[in-house]
Coordinates of C-alpha atoms in Angstrom, one line a residue:
M30 CA -92.4 -69.6 -55.0
K31 CA -91.9 -72.6 -57.3
K32 CA -90.0 -71.7 -60.4
I33 CA -91.4 -72.7 -63.8
S34 CA -88.9 -73.5 -66.4
I35 CA -88.9 -72.0 -69.9
V36 CA -89.3 -75.5 -71.3
S37 CA -92.5 -75.9 -69.2
I38 CA -93.9 -72.6 -70.5
V39 CA -93.2 -73.7 -74.1
V40 CA -94.9 -77.0 -73.6
L41 CA -97.9 -75.3 -71.9
C42 CA -98.1 -72.9 -74.9
I43 CA -98.1 -75.7 -77.3
I44 CA -100.8 -77.5 -75.5
L45 CA -103.0 -74.5 -75.1
F46 CA -102.4 -72.6 -78.3
G47 CA -101.0 -75.1 -80.7
G48 CA -97.5 -73.7 -80.4
C49 CA -96.3 -70.2 -79.4
A50 CA -93.1 -70.4 -81.3
S51 CA -93.1 -70.7 -85.0
E52 CA -92.6 -74.3 -86.2
P53 CA -89.8 -75.0 -88.7
N54 CA -90.8 -75.4 -92.3
Q55 CA -91.1 -79.0 -93.4
E56 CA -89.5 -80.3 -96.6
V57 CA -91.9 -81.1 -99.4
N58 CA -91.0 -84.5 -100.7
I59 CA -93.4 -85.6 -103.4
I60 CA -93.1 -88.3 -106.0
P61 CA -93.4 -87.7 -108.8
Q62 CA -91.7 -84.4 -108.5
P63 CA -94.1 -81.5 -109.2
Q64 CA -93.3 -78.9 -111.8
Q65 CA -93.1 -76.0 -109.4
V66 CA -93.0 -76.0 -105.6
T67 CA -92.7 -72.9 -103.4
V68 CA -92.5 -73.4 -99.7
V69 CA -94.1 -70.7 -97.6
D70 CA -93.6 -70.2 -93.8
G71 CA -96.2 -71.7 -91.6
G72 CA -98.6 -74.6 -91.9
F73 CA -102.3 -75.6 -92.0
Y74 CA -103.7 -77.8 -89.3
L75 CA -106.1 -80.4 -90.7
S76 CA -108.5 -81.5 -88.0
P77 CA -111.8 -83.5 -87.7
K78 CA -113.6 -80.2 -88.1
T79 CA -112.0 -79.5 -91.5
V80 CA -114.5 -79.6 -94.3
I81 CA -114.0 -80.7 -97.9
N82 CA -115.7 -77.8 -99.6
V83 CA -116.6 -78.1 -103.3
V84 CA -116.7 -74.5 -104.6
K85 CA -117.0 -75.6 -108.3
G86 CA -117.3 -79.3 -109.1
A87 CA -117.8 -81.8 -111.8
D88 CA -120.0 -84.9 -112.1
D89 CA -117.1 -87.3 -111.4
L90 CA -115.6 -85.4 -108.5
Q91 CA -117.2 -87.5 -105.8
P92 CA -114.5 -90.3 -105.7
A93 CA -111.7 -87.7 -105.2
C94 CA -113.6 -86.2 -102.3
T95 CA -114.3 -89.6 -100.8
F96 CA -110.6 -90.5 -101.0
M97 CA -109.5 -87.4 -99.0
S98 CA -112.5 -87.7 -96.6
T99 CA -111.6 -91.3 -95.7
L100 CA -107.8 -91.0 -95.8
V101 CA -107.7 -89.5 -92.3
E102 CA -110.8 -91.3 -90.9
K103 CA -108.8 -93.9 -88.9
S104 CA -106.6 -91.2 -87.4
F105 CA -109.5 -88.8 -86.5
G106 CA -112.2 -91.4 -85.7
K107 CA -114.4 -89.8 -88.3
A108 CA -114.4 -89.0 -92.0
L109 CA -114.2 -85.4 -93.1
T110 CA -117.5 -83.8 -94.1
V111 CA -118.0 -83.0 -97.8
E112 CA -120.0 -79.8 -98.5
N113 CA -120.8 -77.4 -101.3
G114 CA -120.4 -73.6 -101.0
E115 CA -118.2 -70.6 -101.3
A116 CA -114.5 -70.9 -100.3
R117 CA -114.1 -70.8 -96.6
K118 CA -111.6 -71.2 -93.7
N119 CA -110.7 -74.5 -92.2
A120 CA -111.5 -76.3 -95.4
I121 CA -110.1 -78.0 -98.4
N122 CA -111.6 -75.8 -101.0
I123 CA -112.0 -77.4 -104.5
V124 CA -112.5 -75.8 -107.8
V125 CA -112.7 -77.8 -111.1
E126 CA -111.7 -75.3 -113.8
P127 CA -112.2 -76.7 -117.3
S128 CA -110.2 -73.9 -118.8
M129 CA -107.0 -75.5 -117.3
K130 CA -105.2 -78.4 -118.9
T131 CA -107.1 -81.6 -118.1
D132 CA -104.5 -83.1 -115.8
A133 CA -103.1 -79.8 -114.4
Y134 CA -103.6 -78.7 -110.8
D135 CA -102.7 -75.8 -108.5
L136 CA -102.4 -76.7 -104.8
T137 CA -102.1 -73.9 -102.3
V138 CA -101.7 -74.6 -98.5
E139 CA -102.3 -71.5 -96.4
K140 CA -102.6 -70.9 -92.7
N141 CA -106.4 -71.1 -92.8
A142 CA -107.3 -73.3 -95.7
V143 CA -106.1 -75.6 -98.5
N144 CA -107.1 -74.6 -102.0
I145 CA -107.1 -77.0 -104.9
K146 CA -107.9 -76.0 -108.5
G147 CA -107.7 -78.6 -111.2
G148 CA -108.5 -78.9 -114.9
S149 CA -110.6 -82.0 -114.1
S150 CA -111.7 -84.2 -111.2
K151 CA -108.7 -86.4 -112.1
A152 CA -106.4 -83.4 -111.6
V153 CA -108.0 -82.7 -108.3
F154 CA -107.3 -86.3 -107.3
Y155 CA -103.6 -85.8 -108.3
A156 CA -103.5 -82.8 -106.0
M157 CA -104.9 -84.9 -103.2
Q158 CA -102.2 -87.5 -103.7
S159 CA -99.6 -84.7 -103.4
L160 CA -101.4 -83.5 -100.2
R161 CA -101.3 -87.1 -98.9
Q162 CA -97.5 -87.3 -99.4
M163 CA -97.2 -84.1 -97.3
M164 CA -99.0 -85.7 -94.4
P165 CA -97.2 -87.8 -91.8
V166 CA -96.7 -91.4 -92.6
G167 CA -98.8 -92.3 -89.6
V168 CA -101.9 -91.4 -91.5
E169 CA -101.5 -94.5 -93.7
K170 CA -101.5 -96.7 -90.6
G171 CA -104.4 -94.9 -88.9
E172 CA -102.3 -93.6 -86.0
K173 CA -104.5 -91.6 -83.7
M174 CA -104.1 -87.8 -84.1
D175 CA -106.0 -84.7 -83.0
R176 CA -104.7 -82.7 -86.0
I177 CA -102.3 -83.0 -88.9
R178 CA -99.9 -80.2 -89.8
I179 CA -99.4 -79.6 -93.6
Q180 CA -96.7 -77.3 -94.7
N181 CA -97.7 -74.1 -96.3
V182 CA -96.8 -74.4 -100.0
Q183 CA -97.7 -73.3 -103.5
I184 CA -97.6 -76.1 -106.1
Q185 CA -98.3 -75.8 -109.9
D186 CA -98.2 -79.1 -111.5
E187 CA -99.1 -81.2 -114.6
P188 CA -97.8 -84.5 -116.0
R189 CA -95.3 -84.6 -118.9
L190 CA -97.2 -87.6 -120.4
G191 CA -100.8 -88.5 -120.3
Y192 CA -100.3 -92.3 -120.5
R193 CA -98.5 -93.5 -117.4
G194 CA -99.0 -97.2 -116.9
T195 CA -98.0 -100.5 -115.5
M196 CA -98.9 -103.9 -116.9
L197 CA -99.9 -106.8 -114.6
D198 CA -99.8 -110.4 -116.1
V199 CA -102.3 -112.6 -114.4
C200 CA -102.0 -115.5 -116.9
R201 CA -98.8 -117.1 -115.8
H202 CA -99.7 -116.7 -112.2
F203 CA -103.0 -115.4 -111.0
F204 CA -103.9 -112.7 -108.5
T205 CA -107.1 -112.2 -106.6
V206 CA -109.6 -109.4 -107.0
D207 CA -108.4 -107.9 -103.6
E208 CA -104.7 -108.2 -104.8
V209 CA -105.6 -106.5 -108.1
K210 CA -107.3 -103.7 -106.1
T211 CA -104.2 -103.2 -104.0
F212 CA -102.2 -103.0 -107.2
I213 CA -104.5 -100.2 -108.4
D214 CA -104.0 -98.4 -105.0
M215 CA -100.2 -98.6 -105.7
L216 CA -100.8 -97.0 -109.1
A217 CA -102.9 -94.2 -107.6
L218 CA -100.2 -93.4 -105.0
H219 CA -97.8 -92.8 -107.8
K220 CA -100.2 -90.8 -110.0
L221 CA -100.2 -93.5 -112.7
S222 CA -103.1 -93.4 -115.0
V223 CA -103.3 -96.7 -116.8
F224 CA -103.6 -100.3 -115.7
H225 CA -102.7 -102.7 -118.6
W226 CA -104.4 -106.0 -117.7
H227 CA -102.9 -109.0 -119.5
L228 CA -105.7 -111.5 -119.4
T229 CA -105.0 -114.2 -122.0
D230 CA -102.0 -116.3 -122.9
D231 CA -100.7 -119.8 -123.4
Q232 CA -100.7 -120.6 -119.7
G233 CA -104.2 -119.4 -118.9
W234 CA -107.4 -117.7 -120.0
R235 CA -108.5 -115.4 -117.2
I236 CA -111.6 -113.5 -118.4
E237 CA -115.1 -114.9 -118.5
I238 CA -116.7 -114.8 -122.0
K239 CA -120.3 -115.7 -121.8
K240 CA -120.5 -116.6 -125.5
Y241 CA -117.7 -119.1 -125.0
P242 CA -118.1 -120.5 -121.5
E243 CA -115.6 -123.4 -122.1
L244 CA -112.8 -120.8 -122.1
T245 CA -112.9 -120.6 -118.3
K246 CA -113.9 -124.2 -117.8
I247 CA -110.9 -125.5 -119.8
G248 CA -108.6 -122.7 -120.6
S249 CA -108.3 -121.2 -117.1
Q250 CA -106.4 -124.2 -115.6
R251 CA -103.3 -126.2 -116.4
K252 CA -102.4 -129.7 -115.3
Q253 CA -99.2 -128.6 -113.6
T254 CA -96.4 -126.0 -113.8
V255 CA -92.8 -126.4 -114.8
I256 CA -90.2 -126.0 -112.0
G257 CA -87.7 -123.3 -112.7
K258 CA -86.7 -122.2 -116.2
N259 CA -88.1 -125.0 -118.3
T260 CA -86.1 -127.7 -116.5
G261 CA -88.3 -130.5 -117.8
K262 CA -89.4 -131.1 -114.2
Y263 CA -92.9 -130.3 -113.1
D264 CA -94.6 -129.7 -109.7
G265 CA -97.4 -132.2 -110.4
T266 CA -100.0 -129.7 -109.0
P267 CA -103.0 -128.6 -111.0
Y268 CA -103.1 -124.8 -111.3
G269 CA -106.6 -123.3 -111.5
P270 CA -109.3 -122.9 -112.5
Y271 CA -108.5 -119.2 -112.0
F272 CA -110.4 -116.5 -113.8
F273 CA -112.3 -113.3 -113.3
T274 CA -116.1 -113.3 -113.7
Q275 CA -117.5 -110.4 -115.6
E276 CA -119.1 -109.2 -112.4
E277 CA -115.7 -109.2 -110.7
I278 CA -114.2 -107.3 -113.7
K279 CA -116.9 -104.7 -113.5
D280 CA -116.1 -104.3 -109.8
V281 CA -112.4 -103.8 -110.5
I282 CA -113.2 -101.4 -113.4
Q283 CA -115.2 -99.3 -111.0
Y284 CA -112.5 -99.5 -108.3
A285 CA -110.0 -98.2 -110.8
A286 CA -112.4 -95.5 -112.1
D287 CA -112.8 -94.2 -108.5
R288 CA -109.0 -93.6 -108.6
Y289 CA -109.1 -92.1 -112.1
I290 CA -107.3 -95.0 -113.6
T291 CA -108.2 -96.4 -117.0
I292 CA -107.9 -100.2 -117.5
I293 CA -106.7 -101.5 -120.9
P294 CA -107.5 -105.2 -121.3
E295 CA -105.2 -107.4 -123.4
I296 CA -106.6 -110.2 -125.5
E297 CA -103.6 -111.9 -127.2
L298 CA -103.8 -112.7 -131.0
P299 CA -102.8 -114.3 -133.2
G300 CA -100.0 -115.9 -131.1
H301 CA -99.9 -116.9 -127.4
A302 CA -103.0 -118.9 -128.1
L303 CA -102.7 -122.3 -126.4
A304 CA -105.2 -121.7 -123.6
A305 CA -107.8 -120.8 -126.2
L306 CA -106.8 -123.6 -128.6
A307 CA -107.0 -126.2 -125.8
T308 CA -110.6 -125.1 -125.5
Y309 CA -111.5 -124.8 -129.1
P310 CA -108.9 -126.8 -131.1
E311 CA -110.7 -126.1 -134.4
L312 CA -109.3 -122.6 -134.2
G313 CA -105.7 -123.9 -134.7
C314 CA -104.1 -124.9 -138.0
T315 CA -103.8 -128.6 -137.1
G316 CA -107.0 -129.1 -135.1
G317 CA -105.0 -130.3 -132.1
P318 CA -105.0 -131.8 -129.7
Y319 CA -103.7 -128.9 -127.7
E320 CA -103.4 -128.3 -123.9
V321 CA -103.0 -125.3 -121.7
C322 CA -99.2 -124.7 -121.6
Q323 CA -97.3 -125.9 -118.5
M324 CA -94.1 -124.2 -119.2
W325 CA -92.8 -120.8 -120.3
G326 CA -91.8 -119.4 -123.7
V327 CA -93.0 -118.9 -127.3
F328 CA -94.8 -121.8 -128.9
P329 CA -95.6 -122.7 -132.6
E330 CA -99.3 -123.5 -131.8
V331 CA -101.0 -120.3 -132.9
F332 CA -104.5 -119.2 -134.1
C333 CA -105.3 -120.0 -137.7
P334 CA -106.1 -116.7 -139.6
G335 CA -107.0 -118.7 -142.7
N336 CA -110.1 -120.0 -140.9
E337 CA -113.1 -117.7 -140.9
K338 CA -114.3 -119.3 -137.6
T339 CA -111.2 -117.8 -136.0
F340 CA -112.3 -114.3 -136.8
E341 CA -115.8 -115.1 -135.6
F342 CA -114.3 -116.2 -132.3
W343 CA -112.1 -113.1 -131.9
E344 CA -115.1 -110.9 -132.8
G345 CA -117.3 -112.7 -130.3
V346 CA -114.7 -112.3 -127.5
L347 CA -114.0 -108.7 -128.3
D348 CA -117.7 -107.8 -128.4
E349 CA -117.9 -108.7 -124.7
V350 CA -114.5 -107.1 -123.9
A351 CA -115.5 -103.9 -125.6
E352 CA -118.8 -103.9 -123.7
L353 CA -117.2 -104.5 -120.4
F354 CA -114.3 -102.0 -120.5
P355 CA -115.4 -98.4 -121.0
G356 CA -111.9 -97.2 -122.0
E357 CA -111.1 -96.3 -125.6
I358 CA -108.2 -98.7 -126.1
I359 CA -108.0 -102.5 -126.3
H360 CA -104.7 -104.3 -126.5
I361 CA -104.6 -107.1 -129.1
G362 CA -101.0 -108.4 -128.5
G363 CA -99.6 -109.1 -131.9
D364 CA -96.2 -110.2 -130.5
E365 CA -94.1 -113.4 -130.7
C366 CA -96.2 -115.2 -133.3
P367 CA -94.3 -118.1 -135.1
R368 CA -95.6 -118.6 -138.6
D369 CA -94.4 -122.1 -139.3
A370 CA -97.9 -123.6 -138.9
W371 CA -99.3 -121.1 -141.4
K372 CA -96.8 -122.3 -144.1
K373 CA -98.2 -125.9 -143.8
C374 CA -101.9 -124.9 -143.4
K375 CA -104.2 -125.3 -146.4
K376 CA -106.6 -122.6 -145.1
C377 CA -103.9 -120.1 -144.4
Q378 CA -102.3 -120.7 -147.9
T379 CA -105.8 -120.3 -149.5
R380 CA -106.3 -117.0 -147.6
M381 CA -102.9 -115.8 -148.9
K382 CA -103.8 -116.6 -152.5
Q383 CA -107.2 -114.9 -152.1
E384 CA -105.6 -111.8 -150.7
N385 CA -102.5 -111.8 -153.0
M386 CA -100.1 -112.3 -150.2
K387 CA -96.5 -113.3 -150.9
E388 CA -95.4 -114.4 -147.4
E389 CA -96.9 -115.4 -144.1
G390 CA -96.0 -112.2 -142.3
E391 CA -98.8 -110.6 -144.4
L392 CA -101.3 -112.9 -142.8
Q393 CA -100.5 -111.2 -139.4
D394 CA -100.8 -107.8 -141.0
Y395 CA -104.2 -108.9 -142.4
T396 CA -105.3 -110.0 -139.0
V397 CA -104.3 -106.8 -137.3
H398 CA -105.9 -104.6 -139.9
R399 CA -109.2 -106.6 -139.8
I400 CA -109.4 -106.7 -136.0
E401 CA -108.5 -103.0 -135.9
A402 CA -111.3 -102.2 -138.3
Y403 CA -113.8 -104.3 -136.4
L404 CA -113.0 -102.5 -133.1
K405 CA -113.0 -99.1 -134.7
G406 CA -116.6 -99.9 -135.6
K407 CA -117.2 -100.2 -131.9
G408 CA -115.6 -96.9 -131.1
K409 CA -112.3 -98.5 -129.9
R410 CA -108.7 -98.1 -130.8
V411 CA -106.1 -100.9 -130.9
I412 CA -102.7 -100.9 -129.2
G413 CA -100.2 -103.7 -129.9
W414 CA -96.7 -104.7 -129.3
D415 CA -94.1 -103.3 -131.7
E416 CA -94.3 -106.4 -134.0
I417 CA -97.4 -104.8 -135.5
L418 CA -95.1 -102.4 -137.3
E419 CA -93.7 -105.2 -139.4
G420 CA -96.7 -104.7 -141.7
D421 CA -98.3 -101.5 -142.9
V422 CA -100.3 -101.0 -139.8
S423 CA -102.8 -98.2 -139.7
K424 CA -101.6 -94.8 -138.4
T425 CA -104.4 -94.9 -135.8
A426 CA -103.0 -97.9 -134.1
I427 CA -100.9 -97.3 -131.0
V428 CA -97.5 -99.0 -130.8
M429 CA -96.2 -100.4 -127.6
S430 CA -92.4 -100.5 -127.9
W431 CA -91.0 -103.4 -125.8
R432 CA -87.9 -104.6 -127.8
G433 CA -85.9 -101.6 -126.7
K434 CA -86.8 -98.1 -128.0
T435 CA -86.3 -99.0 -131.7
G436 CA -89.9 -99.9 -132.4
G437 CA -91.1 -96.8 -130.7
I438 CA -88.8 -94.5 -132.6
K439 CA -89.9 -96.1 -135.9
G440 CA -93.5 -95.8 -135.0
A441 CA -93.2 -92.2 -134.0
K442 CA -91.4 -91.3 -137.1
R443 CA -94.1 -92.9 -139.3
G444 CA -96.8 -91.0 -137.4
N445 CA -98.2 -93.6 -134.9
E446 CA -98.7 -92.8 -131.3
V447 CA -96.3 -94.7 -129.1
V448 CA -96.1 -96.0 -125.5
M449 CA -92.5 -96.7 -124.5
V450 CA -92.0 -99.9 -122.6
P451 CA -88.4 -100.8 -123.5
N452 CA -87.4 -104.1 -121.8
D453 CA -84.0 -102.8 -120.9
Y454 CA -85.5 -100.0 -118.8
A455 CA -89.1 -101.0 -117.9
Y456 CA -89.3 -104.8 -117.5
F457 CA -89.9 -105.2 -113.8
D458 CA -89.6 -109.0 -113.9
Y459 CA -85.9 -108.4 -114.4
Y460 CA -83.6 -108.6 -111.4
Q461 CA -83.0 -105.3 -109.6
S462 CA -79.7 -106.3 -108.1
K463 CA -76.7 -108.0 -109.8
D464 CA -76.3 -110.1 -106.6
V465 CA -79.0 -112.4 -107.8
D466 CA -78.3 -115.1 -105.2
K467 CA -79.8 -112.7 -102.6
E468 CA -82.8 -111.9 -104.8
P469 CA -86.2 -113.6 -105.3
F470 CA -86.0 -115.9 -108.4
S471 CA -86.6 -114.1 -111.6
I472 CA -86.5 -114.4 -115.3
G473 CA -83.0 -112.8 -115.6
G474 CA -81.8 -109.4 -116.9
F475 CA -81.0 -106.4 -114.7
V476 CA -83.0 -103.2 -114.3
D477 CA -82.4 -101.3 -111.1
V478 CA -84.1 -98.1 -109.9
A479 CA -81.3 -96.0 -111.4
K480 CA -81.8 -97.6 -114.8
V481 CA -85.5 -97.1 -114.8
Y482 CA -85.0 -93.4 -113.8
S483 CA -82.5 -92.9 -116.7
L484 CA -85.2 -93.6 -119.3
D485 CA -85.7 -90.7 -121.7
P486 CA -88.8 -91.8 -123.7
T487 CA -88.3 -89.2 -126.5
E488 CA -84.5 -89.8 -127.0
G489 CA -83.6 -90.1 -130.6
L490 CA -86.6 -88.1 -131.8
T491 CA -87.1 -84.5 -132.9
A492 CA -89.3 -82.3 -130.8
E493 CA -92.1 -82.8 -133.3
E494 CA -91.7 -86.5 -133.5
G495 CA -91.5 -86.7 -129.7
K496 CA -95.1 -85.5 -129.5
K497 CA -96.1 -88.9 -130.7
I498 CA -94.7 -90.5 -127.5
I499 CA -97.9 -90.4 -125.5
G500 CA -96.6 -92.4 -122.5
V501 CA -94.4 -94.9 -120.8
Q502 CA -95.2 -98.1 -119.0
A503 CA -93.6 -100.9 -116.9
N504 CA -94.4 -104.5 -117.5
L505 CA -94.6 -107.2 -114.8
W506 CA -94.6 -110.6 -116.4
T507 CA -95.2 -113.3 -113.9
E508 CA -93.7 -116.6 -115.0
Y509 CA -91.5 -116.7 -111.9
I510 CA -93.7 -114.4 -109.7
T511 CA -96.0 -116.8 -107.8
T512 CA -97.2 -114.5 -105.0
F513 CA -98.5 -110.9 -104.7
S514 CA -95.9 -110.1 -102.1
H515 CA -93.2 -111.1 -104.6
A516 CA -95.0 -108.9 -107.2
Q517 CA -94.9 -105.9 -104.9
Y518 CA -91.2 -106.5 -104.3
M519 CA -90.6 -106.4 -108.0
L520 CA -92.7 -103.3 -108.5
L521 CA -91.6 -101.1 -105.6
P522 CA -89.7 -98.8 -105.6
R523 CA -89.1 -99.0 -109.4
M524 CA -92.7 -97.9 -109.9
A525 CA -91.7 -94.6 -108.2
A526 CA -88.9 -94.1 -110.7
L527 CA -91.2 -94.8 -113.7
A528 CA -93.8 -92.4 -112.3
E529 CA -91.3 -89.6 -112.2
V530 CA -90.0 -90.4 -115.7
A531 CA -93.6 -90.1 -117.0
W532 CA -94.6 -87.1 -115.0
T533 CA -91.6 -84.8 -114.6
P534 CA -89.9 -83.0 -117.5
Q535 CA -86.6 -84.5 -118.5
A536 CA -84.6 -81.3 -117.7
D537 CA -86.1 -81.1 -114.2
R538 CA -85.1 -84.7 -113.1
E539 CA -82.1 -85.4 -111.0
Y540 CA -81.4 -88.9 -109.6
S541 CA -79.8 -88.0 -106.3
N542 CA -82.7 -85.7 -105.5
F543 CA -85.1 -88.4 -106.4
L544 CA -83.3 -90.9 -104.1
N545 CA -83.8 -88.7 -101.1
R546 CA -87.5 -88.4 -101.8
A547 CA -87.8 -92.1 -102.6
K548 CA -86.3 -93.0 -99.3
L549 CA -89.1 -91.2 -97.5
L550 CA -91.7 -92.8 -99.8
T551 CA -90.6 -96.2 -98.8
Q552 CA -91.7 -95.3 -95.2
R553 CA -95.2 -94.9 -96.7
Y554 CA -94.9 -98.3 -98.4
E555 CA -94.0 -99.8 -95.1
A556 CA -96.9 -98.1 -93.3
L557 CA -99.3 -99.4 -96.0
G558 CA -97.9 -102.9 -95.6
Y559 CA -96.4 -103.1 -99.1
N560 CA -93.4 -105.4 -99.7
F561 CA -90.6 -103.5 -101.4
A562 CA -87.0 -103.9 -102.4
K563 CA -84.7 -102.0 -100.1
H564 CA -81.6 -101.5 -102.3
I565 CA -82.2 -97.7 -102.6
L566 CA -82.1 -97.2 -98.9
Q567 CA -78.4 -98.1 -98.9
E568 CA -77.9 -96.1 -102.1
A569 CA -79.6 -93.1 -100.5
K570 CA -77.4 -93.4 -97.4
S571 CA -74.3 -93.4 -99.6
N572 CA -75.6 -90.4 -101.4
E573 CA -75.9 -88.3 -98.1

């Protein structure tokens, strides 16, 4: 009689019965780190027969269900069916429970079912992102699978901060609609909630305004671009016209909404104005001529706030922006605005006398107040860079602190809501290695993953004052970032560190633990085809 080995029996059992020996528990490596995770013996097997079952839903739940349904479609050869009914076995059962905190979720994976309960559809989506990170990386590549084992686990989770964002500058260098959508996908993977879209600057106007069509005919292109860091040499190549039509913007807004991400558009004023002034020179103090800027920096040619036509222009632009973007907040810039032109401008000096102003800085305060009041009438709030604090800005304005934490601390202490974006922690156009000769060309500075992770957004504030810190954000300025692949390299994996700063309570964060999880997350980046910096892989190896 032919002998059958024990190994053969085990293999046969696995084939016939899905395993006759208990499988070892898998580690749960999720970024950002959940508040509470309890690993339980066993696992749930997701298969093509698994149903997404909505037990109790909400009007905007469909995108979350679609995300999970299609995530495994390439692996299974079919999308998961979405149904409505009582909780059942072999299902991802979903309950939207408004009595919970809006962004909070409970995720329980059991032998026979996955149960998700969230305070909103957005919270359910966050639970699905956690579930996604518990699946094998092959899911991202569409590797063929008959079933997917998910570790039995109990997770209770909610974010530390509601505003968790990243800014993408498309003015200095432009990115296509498809690239912007990929950027949004990157935000969603990290449970980030805000896309700050920098749309106007000296080097390009990137949003169609139907009232002012010349903005995209003239302002969306420059004759050439400086080589390097304002070397005085130029590439001689026209750049543009590059801009987003309003239909494209609507498409991107919907794409973000389907991932529960709010887009905050930025329309710069009263500085960073050359692309607009090249189009409408009468809006400047000298009347021009102006041209779309071909180099980088801060320039003295700014909007003229003494001219009433300037406010008519801003209001006309913001009318369309407010109509396009459904979110509550519009960014109005307010940074890096030289005032020398205002000192020599008869209209500006006349405005100052009329308004009893003593110095030109008050003109900027006047501008911010007036635009804030206008947008408030449209049901919108303004957010601006921390320079808006140099005047007596309204307490309803949100301060974005970029020159370190100082502006954010000042804003919080005076009662303004604050988003922390300190350049020395959260500027992702800075180098992420001190060995700059081996890095893609960048603006300078140094912010590695460890530095991002060390950010404590409420440091220097009392517990009560700290409540005014509503979020954190990273900025990606693109003077020296000419391709989307380069942009991804600068964003990843620093985006993961920022996500955990924003999501996980300060006391629960530990860098070495993060490194181990981030190392695994980079495998998902690779499967998704994202370009990323690999410095932390060596750091994680040294940490073992």
